[in-house]
PDB file of C-alpha atoms in Angstrom:
ATOM      1  CA  MET A1377     -15.706  12.127  -6.613  1.00 81.00           C
ATOM      2  CA  ILE A1378     -12.757  13.829  -4.991  1.00 85.00           C
ATOM      3  CA  ILE A1379     -10.336  15.107  -7.613  1.00 87.00           C
ATOM      4  CA  THR A1380      -7.044  16.601  -6.472  1.00 87.00           C
ATOM      5  CA  TYR A1381      -5.239  18.804  -8.989  1.00 85.00           C
ATOM      6  CA  THR A1382      -1.542  19.567  -8.421  1.00 87.00           C
ATOM      7  CA  PRO A1383      -0.310  21.782 -11.295  1.00 86.00           C
ATOM      8  CA  GLN A1384       3.279  21.723  -9.987  1.00 86.00           C
ATOM      9  CA  LEU A1385       3.497  18.079 -11.138  1.00 84.00           C
ATOM     10  CA  GLU A1386       2.728  18.913 -14.766  1.00 83.00           C
ATOM     11  CA  ASN A1387       5.469  18.960 -17.370  1.00 78.00           C
ATOM     12  CA  PRO A1388       6.442  21.799 -17.484  1.00 80.00           C
ATOM     13  CA  PRO A1389       5.308  22.693 -13.963  1.00 82.00           C
ATOM     14  CA  ARG A1390       2.628  25.364 -13.665  1.00 81.00           C
ATOM     15  CA  ASP A1391       2.007  27.955 -10.977  1.00 77.00           C
ATOM     16  CA  LYS A1392       0.326  26.990  -7.739  1.00 76.00           C
ATOM     17  CA  GLU A1393      -2.950  28.731  -8.623  1.00 81.00           C
ATOM     18  CA  VAL A1394      -4.183  27.273 -11.928  1.00 82.00           C
ATOM     19  CA  THR A1395      -7.665  26.297 -13.051  1.00 84.00           C
ATOM     20  CA  LEU A1396      -8.527  23.669 -15.674  1.00 85.00           C
ATOM     21  CA  GLY A1397     -11.795  24.022 -17.577  1.00 84.00           C
ATOM     22  CA  PHE A1398     -13.806  21.246 -19.216  1.00 84.00           C
ATOM     23  CA  SER A1399     -17.020  21.398 -21.215  1.00 84.00           C
ATOM     24  CA  ILE A1400     -19.357  18.446 -21.573  1.00 81.00           C
ATOM     25  CA  ILE A1401     -21.882  18.571 -24.376  1.00 80.00           C
ATOM     26  CA  GLY A1402     -25.285  17.538 -23.072  1.00 74.00           C
ATOM     27  CA  GLU A1403     -27.813  15.166 -24.553  1.00 75.00           C
ATOM     28  CA  LYS A1404     -30.069  18.039 -25.646  1.00 77.00           C
ATOM     29  CA  ALA A1405     -29.047  20.521 -28.317  1.00 75.00           C
ATOM     30  CA  GLY A1406     -27.541  23.688 -26.891  1.00 76.00           C
ATOM     31  CA  VAL A1407     -26.927  22.265 -23.419  1.00 80.00           C
ATOM     32  CA  THR A1408     -23.330  22.360 -22.248  1.00 84.00           C
ATOM     33  CA  LYS A1409     -22.083  21.622 -18.746  1.00 84.00           C
ATOM     34  CA  ARG A1410     -18.852  23.293 -17.670  1.00 86.00           C
ATOM     35  CA  TYR A1411     -16.480  22.169 -14.944  1.00 83.00           C
ATOM     36  CA  LEU A1412     -13.573  24.061 -13.439  1.00 86.00           C
ATOM     37  CA  LEU A1413     -10.931  22.122 -11.541  1.00 86.00           C
ATOM     38  CA  LYS A1414      -8.984  24.455  -9.284  1.00 87.00           C
ATOM     39  CA  SER A1415      -5.607  23.724  -7.744  1.00 88.00           C
ATOM     40  CA  GLY A1416      -6.145  21.534  -4.702  1.00 87.00           C
ATOM     41  CA  VAL A1417      -9.194  19.461  -3.799  1.00 88.00           C
ATOM     42  CA  ASN A1418     -12.329  19.510  -5.982  1.00 86.00           C
ATOM     43  CA  ARG A1419     -15.467  17.761  -4.715  1.00 83.00           C
ATOM     44  CA  ASP A1420     -18.155  18.972  -7.121  1.00 80.00           C
ATOM     45  CA  VAL A1421     -17.744  16.473  -9.980  1.00 82.00           C
ATOM     46  CA  SER A1422     -20.302  13.687 -10.253  1.00 84.00           C
ATOM     47  CA  ALA A1423     -19.170  10.151 -11.120  1.00 85.00           C
ATOM     48  CA  SER A1424     -21.070  10.183 -14.430  1.00 85.00           C
ATOM     49  CA  ASP A1425     -19.482  13.477 -15.507  1.00 84.00           C
ATOM     50  CA  TRP A1426     -16.037  12.263 -14.418  1.00 86.00           C
ATOM     51  CA  GLU A1427     -16.453   9.271 -16.751  1.00 89.00           C
ATOM     52  CA  LYS A1428     -16.831  11.743 -19.644  1.00 88.00           C
ATOM     53  CA  ILE A1429     -14.046  14.076 -18.484  1.00 88.00           C
ATOM     54  CA  LYS A1430     -11.461  11.320 -18.002  1.00 87.00           C
ATOM     55  CA  GLU A1431     -11.750  10.343 -21.690  1.00 89.00           C
ATOM     56  CA  MET A1432     -10.196  13.673 -22.715  1.00 89.00           C
ATOM     57  CA  PRO A1433      -6.527  13.362 -23.814  1.00 88.00           C
ATOM     58  CA  LEU A1434      -5.242  16.062 -21.425  1.00 88.00           C
ATOM     59  CA  VAL A1435      -6.812  14.314 -18.445  1.00 89.00           C
ATOM     60  CA  GLY A1436      -5.088  11.046 -19.348  1.00 89.00           C
ATOM     61  CA  GLU A1437      -1.719  12.817 -19.427  1.00 89.00           C
ATOM     62  CA  LEU A1438      -2.365  14.542 -16.091  1.00 89.00           C
ATOM     63  CA  LEU A1439      -3.395  11.251 -14.475  1.00 89.00           C
ATOM     64  CA  THR A1440      -0.211   9.592 -15.769  1.00 88.00           C
ATOM     65  CA  LEU A1441       1.948  12.419 -14.386  1.00 87.00           C
ATOM     66  CA  GLY A1442       0.139  12.342 -11.055  1.00 87.00           C
ATOM     67  CA  ALA A1443      -1.046  15.949 -11.424  1.00 86.00           C
ATOM     68  CA  LEU A1444      -4.637  14.684 -11.168  1.00 88.00           C
ATOM     69  CA  GLN A1445      -5.611  12.149  -8.511  1.00 88.00           C
ATOM     70  CA  VAL A1446      -9.092  10.704  -8.128  1.00 88.00           C
ATOM     71  CA  GLN A1447     -10.684   9.175  -5.036  1.00 84.00           C
ATOM     72  CA  GLU A1448     -14.176   7.936  -4.389  1.00 79.00           C
ATOM     73  CA  ASP A1449     -16.096  10.161  -2.001  1.00 72.00           C
ATOM     74  CA  VAL A1450     -16.621   8.115   1.158  1.00 67.00           C
ATOM     75  CA  GLU A1451     -18.780   8.686   4.200  1.00 66.00           C
ATOM     76  CA  VAL A1452     -16.774   9.373   7.343  1.00 64.00           C
ATOM     77  CA  VAL A1453     -18.028   7.763  10.519  1.00 61.00           C
ATOM     78  CA  THR A1454     -16.722   9.455  13.646  1.00 61.00           C
ATOM     79  CA  THR A1455     -16.238   7.671  16.939  1.00 52.00           C
ATOM     80  CA  PRO A1456     -16.606   9.581  20.216  1.00 51.00           C
ATOM     81  CA  ALA A1457     -13.215  10.330  21.771  1.00 45.00           C
ATOM     82  CA  GLY A1458     -13.766   7.970  24.700  1.00 41.00           C
ATOM     83  CA  GLN A1459     -14.355   5.009  22.374  1.00 39.00           C
ATOM     84  CA  VAL A1460     -11.256   5.306  20.222  1.00 43.00           C
ATOM     85  CA  SER A1461      -9.386   1.999  20.374  1.00 47.00           C
ATOM     86  CA  GLY A1462      -6.065   3.403  19.146  1.00 58.00           C
ATOM     87  CA  GLY A1463      -4.608   6.299  17.241  1.00 77.00           C
ATOM     88  CA  LEU A1464      -1.599   6.776  15.040  1.00 84.00           C
ATOM     89  CA  GLU A1465       0.741   5.780  17.860  1.00 81.00           C
ATOM     90  CA  THR A1466      -0.368   2.157  17.449  1.00 84.00           C
ATOM     91  CA  MET A1467       0.247   2.145  13.675  1.00 85.00           C
ATOM     92  CA  PRO A1468       3.483   1.529  11.785  1.00 87.00           C
ATOM     93  CA  VAL A1469       4.927   4.654  10.128  1.00 86.00           C
ATOM     94  CA  LYS A1470       3.828   3.749   6.585  1.00 88.00           C
ATOM     95  CA  GLU A1471       0.256   3.022   7.691  1.00 88.00           C
ATOM     96  CA  ALA A1472       0.124   6.214   9.789  1.00 89.00           C
ATOM     97  CA  LEU A1473       1.320   8.325   6.833  1.00 89.00           C
ATOM     98  CA  SER A1474      -1.373   6.772   4.665  1.00 88.00           C
ATOM     99  CA  ALA A1475      -4.036   7.563   7.279  1.00 90.00           C
ATOM    100  CA  ILE A1476      -2.827  11.166   7.535  1.00 91.00           C
ATOM    101  CA  ASN A1477      -2.897  11.709   3.770  1.00 88.00           C
ATOM    102  CA  GLY A1478      -6.352  10.151   3.521  1.00 87.00           C
ATOM    103  CA  THR A1479      -8.143  12.403   6.007  1.00 88.00           C
ATOM    104  CA  PHE A1480      -9.705  15.824   5.537  1.00 88.00           C
ATOM    105  CA  ASP A1481     -10.742  16.202   9.218  1.00 89.00           C
ATOM    106  CA  LEU A1482      -8.714  19.047  10.758  1.00 90.00           C
ATOM    107  CA  ASP A1483      -9.861  18.262  14.301  1.00 90.00           C
ATOM    108  CA  LEU A1484      -8.733  14.654  13.964  1.00 91.00           C
ATOM    109  CA  LEU A1485      -5.374  15.752  12.536  1.00 92.00           C
ATOM    110  CA  LYS A1486      -4.856  18.148  15.457  1.00 91.00           C
ATOM    111  CA  GLU A1487      -5.797  15.389  17.909  1.00 91.00           C
ATOM    112  CA  TRP A1488      -3.294  13.035  16.284  1.00 91.00           C
ATOM    113  CA  ASP A1489      -0.630  15.761  16.360  1.00 90.00           C
ATOM    114  CA  TYR A1490      -1.165  16.284  20.097  1.00 89.00           C
ATOM    115  CA  ALA A1491      -0.897  12.556  20.866  1.00 87.00           C
ATOM    116  CA  GLU A1492       1.954  11.699  18.471  1.00 88.00           C
ATOM    117  CA  ASN A1493       5.660  11.666  19.442  1.00 87.00           C
ATOM    118  CA  ARG A1494       7.340  10.597  16.183  1.00 88.00           C
ATOM    119  CA  ILE A1495       8.855  13.580  14.344  1.00 88.00           C
ATOM    120  CA  ARG A1496       8.202  12.205  10.853  1.00 89.00           C
ATOM    121  CA  ILE A1497       4.520  11.700  11.675  1.00 90.00           C
ATOM    122  CA  LYS A1498       4.217  15.147  13.301  1.00 90.00           C
ATOM    123  CA  ASN A1499       5.767  16.725  10.184  1.00 91.00           C
ATOM    124  CA  ALA A1500       3.353  14.836   7.917  1.00 91.00           C
ATOM    125  CA  ILE A1501       0.403  16.004  10.031  1.00 93.00           C
ATOM    126  CA  ALA A1502       1.583  19.627   9.864  1.00 91.00           C
ATOM    127  CA  LYS A1503       2.038  19.349   6.093  1.00 90.00           C
ATOM    128  CA  ARG A1504      -1.468  17.854   5.686  1.00 91.00           C
ATOM    129  CA  ILE A1505      -3.080  20.562   7.835  1.00 90.00           C
ATOM    130  CA  LYS A1506      -1.315  23.229   5.762  1.00 89.00           C
ATOM    131  CA  ALA A1507      -2.414  21.567   2.511  1.00 88.00           C
ATOM    132  CA  ILE A1508      -6.053  21.462   3.600  1.00 87.00           C
ATOM    133  CA  THR A1509      -6.196  24.987   5.024  1.00 84.00           C
ATOM    134  CA  GLU A1510      -4.333  26.573   2.096  1.00 82.00           C
ATOM    135  CA  GLY A1511      -6.250  24.666  -0.588  1.00 71.00           C
ATOM    136  CA  GLU A1512      -3.432  22.422  -1.751  1.00 62.00           C
ATOM    137  CA  GLY A1513      -4.699  19.172  -0.264  1.00 51.00           C
TER     138      GLY A1513
END
């Protein structure tokens, strides 16, 4: 699971660097599993543990506010540069923005930035690169 935590979207907003902690009581006596969700992208939560965490009242509130976002972890298949059938320049703006926000590949983002001419798309790429490199994405 990919869980993105944005504490600035909480009510009231929190600082940029905040960590949420969750404890899951195990099946055996005395066994507790702890999870820390840091600001930005968190990839270390299994689907079964997420099912338990999302039942907590605080998590429901954060999901409603948009401070927590959950995505399934997907396998990325890369295509050699010579075989690419089209980049962002062939996509409508809305679709291109969605593609930018859905990628974690810095090299691909830089390649798109080099090939792209639309200012709005270039700004979105720069924002996404900054979010990934500074831990906010």
